[in-house]
Amino acid sequence: GLAGLGSRATDVTFENCERGPYVEAVNKRDIVGGRLGLSLDTFWRSAENFAVTRTADSDVGGDMLWAVSQAAPLRRVKVQGDLKLHDNGAQASGGVLANAEVGGNVEFGSQQQYICRSVNFAGKDRMEAHNEFTSAWNAVFVDCTGDAHAGSQ
């Protein structure tokens, strides 16, 4: 895990990083459930207390990939750009996003279940039925602000 970096999310910043802190799907050469890769065995990862940003003069950074399954919380983070909770539709099975701020879009993708608590969603979610990477089963939103859960009601 990547934990305890600071007392606030802005104390440690991953700036202009092409990848920054991330978890991607594994077995990307295998087709599982019609997609390359699998995120069902990315357990026991955690990250907290950092920001992912991009400066105005940079072409990279600010976005984050967190394609995990159970026991993998993402807490007290500030993502300036987009937060992608799946890796190109590779099967994933749940996670926790808490006490966070996401400036861009959140793409739940192939997640089977997800709980978001005290999250400020500044962009739009990607749970609409017409989207290629629609959330597979369900998501729970507790004390969240912004538009992220509008498509799930």
PDB file of C-alpha atoms in Angstrom:
ATOM      1  CA  GLY A   1       0.000   0.000   0.000  1.00  0.00           C
ATOM      2  CA  LEU A   2       0.849   3.635  -0.337  1.00  0.00           C
ATOM      3  CA  ALA A   3      -0.276   5.104   2.967  1.00  0.00           C
ATOM      4  CA  GLY A   4       0.505   7.743   5.534  1.00  0.00           C
ATOM      5  CA  LEU A   5       2.216  10.137   3.170  1.00  0.00           C
ATOM      6  CA  GLY A   6       0.926  13.257   4.836  1.00  0.00           C
ATOM      7  CA  SER A   7      -1.751  14.490   7.165  1.00  0.00           C
ATOM      8  CA  ARG A   8      -3.660  16.066   4.241  1.00  0.00           C
ATOM      9  CA  ALA A   9      -4.130  15.011   0.647  1.00  0.00           C
ATOM     10  CA  THR A  10      -2.201  18.060  -0.557  1.00  0.00           C
ATOM     11  CA  ASP A  11       0.905  17.394   1.585  1.00  0.00           C
ATOM     12  CA  VAL A  12       2.332  15.007  -1.034  1.00  0.00           C
ATOM     13  CA  THR A  13       1.746  15.662  -4.737  1.00  0.00           C
ATOM     14  CA  PHE A  14       2.423  13.494  -7.766  1.00  0.00           C
ATOM     15  CA  GLU A  15       2.754  16.257 -10.343  1.00  0.00           C
ATOM     16  CA  ASN A  16       2.975  15.771 -14.115  1.00  0.00           C
ATOM     17  CA  CYS A  17       3.414  12.017 -13.728  1.00  0.00           C
ATOM     18  CA  GLU A  18       2.242   9.945 -16.670  1.00  0.00           C
ATOM     19  CA  ARG A  19       1.142   7.200 -14.310  1.00  0.00           C
ATOM     20  CA  GLY A  20       1.544   8.372 -10.721  1.00  0.00           C
ATOM     21  CA  PRO A  21       0.157   5.935  -8.143  1.00  0.00           C
ATOM     22  CA  TYR A  22      -1.856   3.360 -10.051  1.00  0.00           C
ATOM     23  CA  VAL A  23      -3.105  -0.222 -10.140  1.00  0.00           C
ATOM     24  CA  GLU A  24      -3.732  -1.790 -13.521  1.00  0.00           C
ATOM     25  CA  ALA A  25      -5.304  -5.081 -14.568  1.00  0.00           C
ATOM     26  CA  VAL A  26      -3.100  -8.164 -14.653  1.00  0.00           C
ATOM     27  CA  ASN A  27      -2.894 -10.966 -17.235  1.00  0.00           C
ATOM     28  CA  LYS A  28      -3.348  -8.465 -20.061  1.00  0.00           C
ATOM     29  CA  ARG A  29      -2.516 -11.118 -22.652  1.00  0.00           C
ATOM     30  CA  ASP A  30      -5.512 -13.255 -21.648  1.00  0.00           C
ATOM     31  CA  ILE A  31      -9.116 -12.578 -22.620  1.00  0.00           C
ATOM     32  CA  VAL A  32     -11.389 -12.900 -19.595  1.00  0.00           C
ATOM     33  CA  GLY A  33     -15.083 -12.117 -19.903  1.00  0.00           C
ATOM     34  CA  GLY A  34     -14.568 -10.685 -23.374  1.00  0.00           C
ATOM     35  CA  ARG A  35     -11.879  -8.179 -22.293  1.00  0.00           C
ATOM     36  CA  LEU A  36      -8.111  -8.306 -22.004  1.00  0.00           C
ATOM     37  CA  GLY A  37      -6.862  -8.614 -18.458  1.00  0.00           C
ATOM     38  CA  LEU A  38      -8.400  -9.122 -15.067  1.00  0.00           C
ATOM     39  CA  SER A  39      -8.653  -6.967 -11.947  1.00  0.00           C
ATOM     40  CA  LEU A  40     -10.329  -9.588  -9.764  1.00  0.00           C
ATOM     41  CA  ASP A  41      -7.023 -10.502  -8.116  1.00  0.00           C
ATOM     42  CA  THR A  42      -5.751  -7.019  -7.324  1.00  0.00           C
ATOM     43  CA  PHE A  43      -6.562  -7.295  -3.609  1.00  0.00           C
ATOM     44  CA  TRP A  44      -4.862  -5.742  -0.598  1.00  0.00           C
ATOM     45  CA  ARG A  45      -3.835  -2.492  -2.185  1.00  0.00           C
ATOM     46  CA  SER A  46      -4.460   0.817  -0.505  1.00  0.00           C
ATOM     47  CA  ALA A  47      -3.500   4.423  -1.053  1.00  0.00           C
ATOM     48  CA  GLU A  48      -4.152   7.572   0.924  1.00  0.00           C
ATOM     49  CA  ASN A  49      -3.050  11.131   1.627  1.00  0.00           C
ATOM     50  CA  PHE A  50      -1.784  12.424  -1.710  1.00  0.00           C
ATOM     51  CA  ALA A  51      -2.762  14.554  -4.694  1.00  0.00           C
ATOM     52  CA  VAL A  52      -2.401  13.808  -8.405  1.00  0.00           C
ATOM     53  CA  THR A  53      -2.004  17.025 -10.398  1.00  0.00           C
ATOM     54  CA  ARG A  54      -0.898  18.481 -13.705  1.00  0.00           C
ATOM     55  CA  THR A  55       0.566  21.924 -14.283  1.00  0.00           C
ATOM     56  CA  ALA A  56      -0.720  24.090 -17.116  1.00  0.00           C
ATOM     57  CA  ASP A  57       2.457  23.579 -19.183  1.00  0.00           C
ATOM     58  CA  SER A  58       2.363  19.755 -19.038  1.00  0.00           C
ATOM     59  CA  ASP A  59       0.746  17.270 -21.425  1.00  0.00           C
ATOM     60  CA  VAL A  60       0.695  14.433 -18.877  1.00  0.00           C
ATOM     61  CA  GLY A  61      -0.503  13.858 -15.344  1.00  0.00           C
ATOM     62  CA  GLY A  62      -3.535  14.684 -13.292  1.00  0.00           C
ATOM     63  CA  ASP A  63      -5.402  11.426 -14.044  1.00  0.00           C
ATOM     64  CA  MET A  64      -5.373   8.210 -12.032  1.00  0.00           C
ATOM     65  CA  LEU A  65      -6.013   4.513 -12.751  1.00  0.00           C
ATOM     66  CA  TRP A  66      -7.188   2.431  -9.761  1.00  0.00           C
ATOM     67  CA  ALA A  67      -8.419  -0.908 -11.169  1.00  0.00           C
ATOM     68  CA  VAL A  68      -8.795  -2.976  -8.002  1.00  0.00           C
ATOM     69  CA  SER A  69     -11.059  -5.460  -6.312  1.00  0.00           C
ATOM     70  CA  GLN A  70     -11.951  -5.930  -2.654  1.00  0.00           C
ATOM     71  CA  ALA A  71      -9.824  -4.761   0.272  1.00  0.00           C
ATOM     72  CA  ALA A  72      -8.362  -1.898  -1.749  1.00  0.00           C
ATOM     73  CA  PRO A  73      -9.419   1.493  -0.359  1.00  0.00           C
ATOM     74  CA  LEU A  74      -8.485   4.802  -1.937  1.00  0.00           C
ATOM     75  CA  ARG A  75      -8.826   7.444   0.796  1.00  0.00           C
ATOM     76  CA  ARG A  76      -8.041  11.084   1.393  1.00  0.00           C
ATOM     77  CA  VAL A  77      -6.854  11.758  -2.152  1.00  0.00           C
ATOM     78  CA  LYS A  78      -7.296  14.682  -4.507  1.00  0.00           C
ATOM     79  CA  VAL A  79      -7.293  13.763  -8.200  1.00  0.00           C
ATOM     80  CA  GLN A  80      -7.194  16.849 -10.402  1.00  0.00           C
ATOM     81  CA  GLY A  81      -8.167  15.004 -13.579  1.00  0.00           C
ATOM     82  CA  ASP A  82     -10.086  11.802 -14.275  1.00  0.00           C
ATOM     83  CA  LEU A  83     -10.280   8.771 -11.988  1.00  0.00           C
ATOM     84  CA  LYS A  84     -10.659   5.486 -13.835  1.00  0.00           C
ATOM     85  CA  LEU A  85     -11.720   2.584 -11.593  1.00  0.00           C
ATOM     86  CA  HIS A  86     -11.214  -0.109 -14.243  1.00  0.00           C
ATOM     87  CA  ASP A  87      -8.624  -0.942 -16.892  1.00  0.00           C
ATOM     88  CA  ASN A  88     -10.363  -0.873 -20.286  1.00  0.00           C
ATOM     89  CA  GLY A  89     -13.255  -2.978 -19.024  1.00  0.00           C
ATOM     90  CA  ALA A  90     -11.202  -5.777 -17.441  1.00  0.00           C
ATOM     91  CA  GLN A  91     -13.405  -7.407 -14.792  1.00  0.00           C
ATOM     92  CA  ALA A  92     -13.155  -5.786 -11.367  1.00  0.00           C
ATOM     93  CA  SER A  93     -15.055  -6.447  -8.166  1.00  0.00           C
ATOM     94  CA  GLY A  94     -15.507  -3.612  -5.774  1.00  0.00           C
ATOM     95  CA  GLY A  95     -13.669  -1.016  -3.799  1.00  0.00           C
ATOM     96  CA  VAL A  96     -13.896   2.022  -1.558  1.00  0.00           C
ATOM     97  CA  LEU A  97     -13.352   5.685  -2.383  1.00  0.00           C
ATOM     98  CA  ALA A  98     -13.593   7.904   0.699  1.00  0.00           C
ATOM     99  CA  ASN A  99     -12.861  11.464   1.812  1.00  0.00           C
ATOM    100  CA  ALA A 100     -11.728  12.358  -1.684  1.00  0.00           C
ATOM    101  CA  GLU A 101     -12.049  15.007  -4.363  1.00  0.00           C
ATOM    102  CA  VAL A 102     -12.091  14.242  -8.085  1.00  0.00           C
ATOM    103  CA  GLY A 103     -11.823  17.227 -10.399  1.00  0.00           C
ATOM    104  CA  GLY A 104     -12.499  15.349 -13.620  1.00  0.00           C
ATOM    105  CA  ASN A 105     -14.712  12.434 -14.557  1.00  0.00           C
ATOM    106  CA  VAL A 106     -15.054   9.170 -12.644  1.00  0.00           C
ATOM    107  CA  GLU A 107     -15.328   6.033 -14.762  1.00  0.00           C
ATOM    108  CA  PHE A 108     -16.653   3.109 -12.705  1.00  0.00           C
ATOM    109  CA  GLY A 109     -16.391   0.800 -15.692  1.00  0.00           C
ATOM    110  CA  SER A 110     -16.557  -2.904 -14.992  1.00  0.00           C
ATOM    111  CA  GLN A 111     -16.712  -2.575 -11.210  1.00  0.00           C
ATOM    112  CA  GLN A 112     -19.273  -4.965  -9.739  1.00  0.00           C
ATOM    113  CA  GLN A 113     -19.808  -2.972  -6.547  1.00  0.00           C
ATOM    114  CA  TYR A 114     -18.307   0.206  -5.184  1.00  0.00           C
ATOM    115  CA  ILE A 115     -18.893   2.451  -2.181  1.00  0.00           C
ATOM    116  CA  CYS A 116     -18.110   6.146  -2.219  1.00  0.00           C
ATOM    117  CA  ARG A 117     -18.226   8.071   1.048  1.00  0.00           C
ATOM    118  CA  SER A 118     -17.694  11.817   1.483  1.00  0.00           C
ATOM    119  CA  VAL A 119     -16.442  12.354  -2.059  1.00  0.00           C
ATOM    120  CA  ASN A 120     -16.690  15.611  -3.996  1.00  0.00           C
ATOM    121  CA  PHE A 121     -17.305  14.667  -7.629  1.00  0.00           C
ATOM    122  CA  ALA A 122     -16.591  17.804  -9.671  1.00  0.00           C
ATOM    123  CA  GLY A 123     -16.881  16.097 -13.080  1.00  0.00           C
ATOM    124  CA  LYS A 124     -19.433  13.679 -14.433  1.00  0.00           C
ATOM    125  CA  ASP A 125     -19.634   9.990 -13.773  1.00  0.00           C
ATOM    126  CA  ARG A 126     -19.492   7.255 -16.389  1.00  0.00           C
ATOM    127  CA  MET A 127     -22.398   5.131 -15.187  1.00  0.00           C
ATOM    128  CA  GLU A 128     -24.810   6.031 -17.979  1.00  0.00           C
ATOM    129  CA  ALA A 129     -26.438   3.008 -19.624  1.00  0.00           C
ATOM    130  CA  HIS A 130     -25.207   3.973 -23.085  1.00  0.00           C
ATOM    131  CA  ASN A 131     -21.568   4.026 -22.057  1.00  0.00           C
ATOM    132  CA  GLU A 132     -19.292   1.178 -23.167  1.00  0.00           C
ATOM    133  CA  PHE A 133     -17.935   0.804 -19.637  1.00  0.00           C
ATOM    134  CA  THR A 134     -21.114   0.899 -17.565  1.00  0.00           C
ATOM    135  CA  SER A 135     -20.924  -0.082 -13.910  1.00  0.00           C
ATOM    136  CA  ALA A 136     -21.702  -3.784 -13.787  1.00  0.00           C
ATOM    137  CA  TRP A 137     -23.754  -4.178 -10.610  1.00  0.00           C
ATOM    138  CA  ASN A 138     -24.157  -1.427  -8.053  1.00  0.00           C
ATOM    139  CA  ALA A 139     -22.622   1.567  -6.361  1.00  0.00           C
ATOM    140  CA  VAL A 140     -23.407   3.193  -3.028  1.00  0.00           C
ATOM    141  CA  PHE A 141     -22.909   6.917  -2.417  1.00  0.00           C
ATOM    142  CA  VAL A 142     -22.906   8.279   1.151  1.00  0.00           C
ATOM    143  CA  ASP A 143     -22.459  11.984   1.899  1.00  0.00           C
ATOM    144  CA  CYS A 144     -21.155  12.727  -1.619  1.00  0.00           C
ATOM    145  CA  THR A 145     -21.451  15.955  -3.578  1.00  0.00           C
ATOM    146  CA  GLY A 146     -21.531  16.586  -7.316  1.00  0.00           C
ATOM    147  CA  ASP A 147     -22.945  14.650 -10.258  1.00  0.00           C
ATOM    148  CA  ALA A 148     -21.274  11.260  -9.923  1.00  0.00           C
ATOM    149  CA  HIS A 149     -24.282   9.334  -8.715  1.00  0.00           C
ATOM    150  CA  ALA A 150     -26.947  11.017 -10.864  1.00  0.00           C
ATOM    151  CA  GLY A 151     -26.860   8.234 -13.460  1.00  0.00           C
ATOM    152  CA  SER A 152     -27.235   5.477 -10.869  1.00  0.00           C
ATOM    153  CA  GLN A 153     -30.617   6.458  -9.458  1.00  0.00           C
TER     154      GLN A 153
END
